[in-house]
Amino acid sequence: MGCCGCRGATGATGATGVTGPTGVTGPTGVTGPTGVTGPTGVTGPTGVTGPTGVTGPTGVTGATGVTGPTGVTGPTGVTGPTGATGPTGVTGPTGATGATGATGATGPAGTAGIDGTPATVSVGTVTTGEAGTEAFVTNSGTPDAAVFDFTIPQGATGATGCMNIQLLSAYSTPSQFGTNNTDLIFDKNGVVVGDAISHEEPSSEFIISETGIYSVEFHGDFTPIAGEAYPSTLTITITQDDVPVNGAAAVHVFPCPSGVTNIAFTTPIKVDNLPTTIKVVGDASKFSYSNVGLSIYQVAQC
C-alpha cells in the first residue's frame, strides 16, 4: 500500500561527471592568533611493578677439545756476524828495573891447550861461471890443508861499439841565394859513420838506405834581400821524398829588408820505403842563407 509521506528508494549512482578546471587559488588568509594553552591534566598513579620472573636453569658446558700434537721444531737460524772487537786496553806502565847483582868472583885460569899442527892454504882451480851468477869458493882439501877452488862469473856483454851507429852531418858556410821552393845546398860533409846515410858534395839530397827511426837536426842563418815587398814570410821545411814532413817546419816574418835570423829545429822521421831522400826547402820571394848544418842519425833500427 502506498505511503504518502515515505521516501522513495535511492536511485542508482550516476556516472561521475567530468572534473572541471581547477579554480584560481585564492589569497592565503590571515593567520589568527594562537589560542591560550590549557592547564596540564593531573598525572595518573604509577602502575604496580609485576614480580620478577623465575631464573632459568644454567646450560650444560660443552666438553673441552683435545689438545693437538706439538709441531716440529724449525731449523736453527743463521748465526749473526761477530761483533767488532773492542779496543785494546791501555798497557800498564813497565815496572822499575831491579838493581844489578854483584859481580861474581873470577874463576881460576884453565890449563894451556896443546899446540895444534899449523894449517896450510893453497889455491886450487879457477873456473869462469855464467854471467849474472854469484861467485863462490869451495875447499877441496882438508881443514888443516885447505885447497880453495874459485868460481868467478864472467862480466855482462858490453854495449855495441861505434860500428853500429849510423850518422852523417853536412854543412855550408858561404852565403847562397834562394827563392820560392829552393832546395838548400850543403857544400861539405862533416862526421860520417856507417853506410846507411849518404850525401854527395855539394848537393841538397841526403839518401837513407836502411829502414828505421831517424832524427833530423837543422840550423842556419837567413837574411832578407832589399828590393822586395815587406813584411816577407820565410818558411823552412824538411821533406821526405819531396813530401813535407808533418811538424818539421819553421816560419819567420822579416818586417824589413835587414837583419839576420837563425832558424833551428829537430824532427824524427820514420823510414819504411828504400831509398828515402831527405831535403831542406826554403820558401820566400828572395832570401840568402849561410852557416847551415844538417845532421841525420839513426835512433832505432826496425
Short mmCIF file of C-alpha atoms in Angstrom, two decimals:
data_model
loop_
_atom_site.label_atom_id
_atom_site.label_comp_id
_atom_site.label_asym_id
_atom_site.label_seq_id
_atom_site.Cartn_x
_atom_site.Cartn_y
_atom_site.Cartn_z
CA MET A 1 0.00 0.00 0.00
CA GLY A 2 1.43 3.30 -0.89
CA CYS A 3 2.75 5.73 1.73
CA CYS A 4 2.18 9.35 1.06
CA GLY A 5 4.92 10.62 3.33
CA CYS A 6 7.58 7.86 2.69
CA ARG A 7 10.92 8.48 0.69
CA GLY A 8 11.26 6.51 -2.38
CA ALA A 9 14.17 4.04 -2.95
CA THR A 10 17.61 5.57 -3.67
CA GLY A 11 18.26 5.58 -7.29
CA ALA A 12 21.46 4.22 -8.90
CA THR A 13 24.54 6.44 -8.67
CA GLY A 14 25.02 8.27 -11.81
CA ALA A 15 28.31 8.42 -13.70
CA THR A 16 30.93 10.83 -12.35
CA GLY A 17 30.88 13.97 -14.27
CA VAL A 18 33.93 15.48 -15.94
CA THR A 19 36.16 17.31 -13.47
CA GLY A 20 36.02 20.95 -14.14
CA PRO A 21 39.11 23.10 -14.35
CA THR A 22 40.86 23.99 -11.12
CA GLY A 23 39.91 27.39 -9.99
CA VAL A 24 42.38 30.14 -9.24
CA THR A 25 43.88 29.75 -5.81
CA GLY A 26 42.63 32.48 -3.63
CA PRO A 27 44.87 34.55 -1.40
CA THR A 28 46.09 33.00 1.84
CA GLY A 29 44.02 34.13 4.71
CA VAL A 30 45.48 35.94 7.71
CA THR A 31 46.64 33.52 10.41
CA GLY A 32 44.72 34.02 13.54
CA PRO A 33 46.34 34.40 16.96
CA THR A 34 47.43 31.28 18.90
CA GLY A 35 44.95 30.25 21.48
CA VAL A 36 45.73 30.09 25.24
CA THR A 37 47.26 26.77 26.35
CA GLY A 38 45.00 24.93 28.65
CA PRO A 39 46.16 23.68 32.12
CA THR A 40 48.10 20.38 32.40
CA GLY A 41 45.98 17.49 33.49
CA VAL A 42 46.63 15.60 36.77
CA THR A 43 49.25 12.81 36.47
CA GLY A 44 47.71 9.38 36.99
CA PRO A 45 49.07 6.93 39.64
CA THR A 46 52.10 4.72 38.83
CA GLY A 47 51.18 1.17 37.95
CA VAL A 48 52.25 -1.70 40.27
CA THR A 49 55.51 -3.46 39.20
CA GLY A 50 54.98 -7.09 38.41
CA PRO A 51 57.00 -9.85 40.20
CA THR A 52 60.44 -10.87 38.78
CA GLY A 53 60.31 -13.99 36.66
CA VAL A 54 61.99 -17.23 37.78
CA THR A 55 65.68 -17.57 36.55
CA GLY A 56 66.05 -20.35 34.00
CA PRO A 57 68.50 -23.24 34.58
CA THR A 58 72.17 -22.81 33.51
CA GLY A 59 73.02 -24.52 30.21
CA VAL A 60 75.33 -27.54 30.20
CA THR A 61 79.05 -26.67 29.49
CA GLY A 62 80.45 -28.39 26.40
CA ALA A 63 83.39 -30.84 26.66
CA THR A 64 86.96 -29.41 26.34
CA GLY A 65 88.54 -30.13 22.95
CA VAL A 66 91.57 -32.49 22.58
CA THR A 67 94.99 -30.70 22.57
CA GLY A 68 96.76 -31.14 19.20
CA PRO A 69 100.33 -32.60 18.91
CA THR A 70 103.33 -30.28 19.31
CA GLY A 71 104.65 -29.01 15.94
CA VAL A 72 108.10 -29.94 14.55
CA THR A 73 110.89 -27.65 15.76
CA GLY A 74 112.08 -25.35 12.94
CA PRO A 75 115.75 -25.19 11.81
CA THR A 76 118.18 -23.10 13.81
CA GLY A 77 118.61 -19.61 12.34
CA VAL A 78 121.89 -18.41 10.78
CA THR A 79 124.38 -17.15 13.33
CA GLY A 80 124.74 -13.41 13.10
CA PRO A 81 128.14 -11.78 12.35
CA THR A 82 130.63 -11.43 15.17
CA GLY A 83 130.61 -8.00 16.65
CA ALA A 84 133.61 -5.73 16.28
CA THR A 85 136.48 -6.36 18.68
CA GLY A 86 136.65 -3.72 21.31
CA PRO A 87 139.75 -1.51 21.61
CA THR A 88 142.80 -2.92 23.36
CA GLY A 89 143.09 -1.75 26.88
CA VAL A 90 145.85 0.65 27.83
CA THR A 91 149.12 -1.14 28.63
CA GLY A 92 150.13 -0.58 32.18
CA PRO A 93 153.50 1.06 32.96
CA THR A 94 156.61 -1.11 32.94
CA GLY A 95 157.85 -1.89 36.38
CA ALA A 96 161.14 -0.44 37.55
CA THR A 97 164.29 -2.40 36.62
CA GLY A 98 165.72 -4.23 39.55
CA ALA A 99 169.20 -3.44 40.81
CA THR A 100 172.16 -5.19 39.11
CA GLY A 101 173.50 -8.04 41.18
CA ALA A 102 177.05 -8.08 42.46
CA THR A 103 179.77 -9.35 40.09
CA GLY A 104 180.84 -12.88 40.91
CA ALA A 105 184.41 -13.84 41.68
CA THR A 106 186.77 -14.55 38.74
CA GLY A 107 187.21 -18.27 38.14
CA PRO A 108 190.61 -19.93 38.03
CA ALA A 109 192.58 -19.89 34.75
CA GLY A 110 192.28 -23.01 32.63
CA THR A 111 195.22 -25.18 31.67
CA ALA A 112 197.08 -24.31 28.47
CA GLY A 113 195.96 -26.28 25.41
CA ILE A 114 198.18 -28.49 23.30
CA ASP A 115 199.76 -26.72 20.32
CA GLY A 116 198.00 -27.72 17.09
CA THR A 117 199.51 -28.57 13.72
CA PRO A 118 199.96 -25.43 11.55
CA ALA A 119 197.31 -25.26 8.76
CA THR A 120 198.19 -24.66 5.10
CA VAL A 121 196.18 -22.83 2.44
CA SER A 122 196.65 -23.12 -1.32
CA VAL A 123 194.73 -22.14 -4.46
CA GLY A 124 193.21 -24.94 -6.49
CA THR A 125 191.21 -24.41 -9.67
CA VAL A 126 189.77 -21.12 -11.01
CA THR A 127 186.61 -21.56 -13.13
CA THR A 128 184.67 -18.94 -15.15
CA GLY A 129 180.96 -19.01 -14.28
CA GLU A 130 177.92 -17.80 -16.26
CA ALA A 131 177.28 -14.05 -16.43
CA GLY A 132 174.95 -12.90 -13.66
CA THR A 133 175.68 -15.80 -11.28
CA GLU A 134 177.26 -15.48 -7.83
CA ALA A 135 180.99 -16.02 -7.24
CA PHE A 136 181.81 -18.78 -4.74
CA VAL A 137 184.78 -20.70 -3.22
CA THR A 138 184.93 -24.35 -2.22
CA ASN A 139 187.58 -26.22 -0.19
CA SER A 140 188.65 -29.37 -2.00
CA GLY A 141 191.35 -30.08 0.62
CA THR A 142 191.11 -30.64 4.38
CA PRO A 143 190.64 -28.25 7.31
CA ASP A 144 194.37 -28.44 8.02
CA ALA A 145 195.47 -28.33 4.37
CA ALA A 146 192.87 -26.22 2.58
CA VAL A 147 192.75 -26.07 -1.22
CA PHE A 148 190.43 -23.28 -2.38
CA ASP A 149 188.71 -23.69 -5.76
CA PHE A 150 187.33 -20.39 -7.13
CA THR A 151 184.34 -19.92 -9.50
CA ILE A 152 184.17 -16.35 -10.85
CA PRO A 153 181.29 -15.32 -13.20
CA GLN A 154 182.11 -13.61 -16.47
CA GLY A 155 181.07 -9.99 -16.97
CA ALA A 156 177.92 -8.93 -18.84
CA THR A 157 178.20 -8.24 -22.55
CA GLY A 158 179.14 -4.63 -23.11
CA ALA A 159 177.30 -2.12 -25.30
CA THR A 160 177.75 -2.44 -29.04
CA GLY A 161 180.65 -0.45 -30.33
CA CYS A 162 180.64 2.56 -32.64
CA MET A 163 180.47 0.44 -35.81
CA ASN A 164 176.65 0.02 -35.45
CA ILE A 165 176.00 3.79 -35.32
CA GLN A 166 174.56 5.37 -38.48
CA LEU A 167 175.33 9.11 -38.64
CA LEU A 168 176.01 11.80 -41.24
CA SER A 169 176.41 15.56 -40.82
CA ALA A 170 176.87 18.17 -43.56
CA TYR A 171 177.27 21.95 -43.65
CA SER A 172 177.79 25.04 -45.81
CA THR A 173 179.34 28.32 -44.65
CA PRO A 174 179.28 30.60 -47.75
CA SER A 175 176.21 32.76 -48.33
CA GLN A 176 173.87 31.39 -51.03
CA PHE A 177 170.66 32.76 -52.55
CA GLY A 178 167.21 31.23 -52.63
CA THR A 179 163.71 31.98 -53.90
CA ASN A 180 160.39 30.16 -53.84
CA ASN A 181 160.78 26.41 -53.01
CA THR A 182 164.59 26.38 -53.11
CA ASP A 183 166.41 23.19 -52.08
CA LEU A 184 169.21 24.28 -49.74
CA ILE A 185 172.71 23.20 -50.82
CA PHE A 186 175.24 21.70 -48.36
CA ASP A 187 178.83 22.01 -49.56
CA LYS A 188 180.71 19.69 -47.24
CA ASN A 189 180.22 16.51 -45.23
CA GLY A 190 181.22 16.52 -41.57
CA VAL A 191 181.10 13.31 -39.47
CA VAL A 192 180.11 10.17 -41.36
CA VAL A 193 179.64 6.84 -39.51
CA GLY A 194 178.18 3.76 -41.19
CA ASP A 195 176.82 3.49 -44.72
CA ALA A 196 173.04 3.79 -44.19
CA ILE A 197 173.10 7.59 -44.86
CA SER A 198 174.88 9.25 -47.79
CA HIS A 199 175.30 12.78 -49.19
CA GLU A 200 177.20 13.86 -52.29
CA GLU A 201 179.14 17.13 -52.03
CA PRO A 202 177.79 19.70 -52.88
CA SER A 203 174.10 18.81 -53.15
CA SER A 204 170.74 19.10 -51.40
CA GLU A 205 169.89 15.38 -51.24
CA PHE A 206 170.53 13.05 -48.29
CA ILE A 207 169.86 9.39 -49.14
CA ILE A 208 168.81 6.86 -46.44
CA SER A 209 169.15 3.19 -47.42
CA GLU A 210 168.17 1.36 -44.20
CA THR A 211 164.73 1.26 -42.53
CA GLY A 212 164.35 2.67 -39.03
CA ILE A 213 163.65 5.79 -36.99
CA TYR A 214 165.96 8.76 -37.67
CA SER A 215 166.45 12.15 -36.05
CA VAL A 216 166.98 15.13 -38.36
CA GLU A 217 168.56 18.28 -36.87
CA PHE A 218 168.81 21.54 -38.85
CA HIS A 219 170.12 25.07 -38.20
CA GLY A 220 171.05 28.08 -40.38
CA ASP A 221 171.22 31.88 -40.67
CA PHE A 222 168.79 33.67 -43.03
CA THR A 223 168.82 37.26 -44.35
CA PRO A 224 166.16 39.18 -46.31
CA ILE A 225 167.08 40.85 -49.62
CA ALA A 226 166.38 44.54 -50.30
CA GLY A 227 164.01 45.47 -53.11
CA GLU A 228 161.21 43.09 -52.13
CA ALA A 229 157.86 43.94 -50.56
CA TYR A 230 157.92 43.71 -46.77
CA PRO A 231 156.93 42.22 -44.43
CA SER A 232 158.12 39.00 -46.09
CA THR A 233 157.48 35.45 -44.84
CA LEU A 234 160.17 32.75 -44.91
CA THR A 235 159.30 29.05 -44.37
CA ILE A 236 161.91 26.29 -43.88
CA THR A 237 160.63 22.73 -44.29
CA ILE A 238 162.10 19.18 -44.12
CA THR A 239 160.82 16.98 -46.96
CA GLN A 240 160.89 13.19 -47.31
CA ASP A 241 160.70 12.06 -50.93
CA ASP A 242 159.58 15.64 -51.82
CA VAL A 243 156.65 15.48 -49.33
CA PRO A 244 156.75 17.88 -46.32
CA VAL A 245 157.24 16.02 -43.04
CA ASN A 246 154.41 16.77 -40.59
CA GLY A 247 155.59 19.10 -37.84
CA ALA A 248 159.00 19.67 -39.49
CA ALA A 249 158.72 23.35 -40.45
CA ALA A 250 159.68 26.77 -39.09
CA VAL A 251 158.28 30.17 -40.14
CA HIS A 252 159.85 33.62 -39.75
CA VAL A 253 158.48 37.01 -40.84
CA PHE A 254 161.00 39.68 -41.92
CA PRO A 255 159.45 43.09 -41.12
CA CYS A 256 162.01 44.95 -43.24
CA PRO A 257 164.90 44.19 -45.66
CA SER A 258 167.56 44.00 -42.95
CA GLY A 259 168.71 41.80 -40.10
CA VAL A 260 169.66 38.14 -39.74
CA THR A 261 167.58 35.40 -38.10
CA ASN A 262 168.71 31.93 -37.01
CA ILE A 263 166.30 29.05 -37.57
CA ALA A 264 166.89 25.69 -35.87
CA PHE A 265 164.71 22.65 -35.15
CA THR A 266 164.82 18.85 -34.75
CA THR A 267 162.29 16.31 -36.00
CA PRO A 268 162.03 12.49 -36.06
CA ILE A 269 161.21 10.64 -39.28
CA LYS A 270 160.31 7.02 -39.97
CA VAL A 271 161.83 5.31 -42.99
CA ASP A 272 159.86 2.37 -44.43
CA ASN A 273 160.49 2.68 -48.17
CA LEU A 274 164.02 2.49 -49.57
CA PRO A 275 165.81 4.50 -50.64
CA THR A 276 164.41 7.66 -48.98
CA THR A 277 165.54 11.18 -49.94
CA ILE A 278 165.67 13.94 -47.30
CA LYS A 279 165.96 17.65 -48.27
CA VAL A 280 165.66 21.09 -46.65
CA VAL A 281 163.46 23.51 -48.61
CA GLY A 282 163.32 27.33 -48.24
CA ASP A 283 160.27 29.24 -49.43
CA ALA A 284 160.24 33.07 -49.78
CA SER A 285 160.33 35.52 -52.69
CA LYS A 286 164.06 36.19 -52.17
CA PHE A 287 166.45 35.40 -49.34
CA SER A 288 170.04 34.41 -48.62
CA TYR A 289 171.30 31.68 -46.27
CA SER A 290 174.65 30.80 -44.66
CA ASN A 291 176.18 28.73 -41.84
CA VAL A 292 173.62 25.97 -42.45
CA GLY A 293 174.07 22.50 -40.99
CA LEU A 294 172.15 19.23 -41.13
CA SER A 295 172.72 16.09 -39.02
CA ILE A 296 170.88 12.79 -39.55
CA TYR A 297 171.38 9.80 -37.26
CA GLN A 298 169.57 6.55 -36.67
CA VAL A 299 167.92 6.16 -33.26
CA ALA A 300 166.22 2.79 -33.82
CA GLN A 301 166.51 0.07 -36.42
CA CYS A 302 163.25 -1.62 -37.41
#
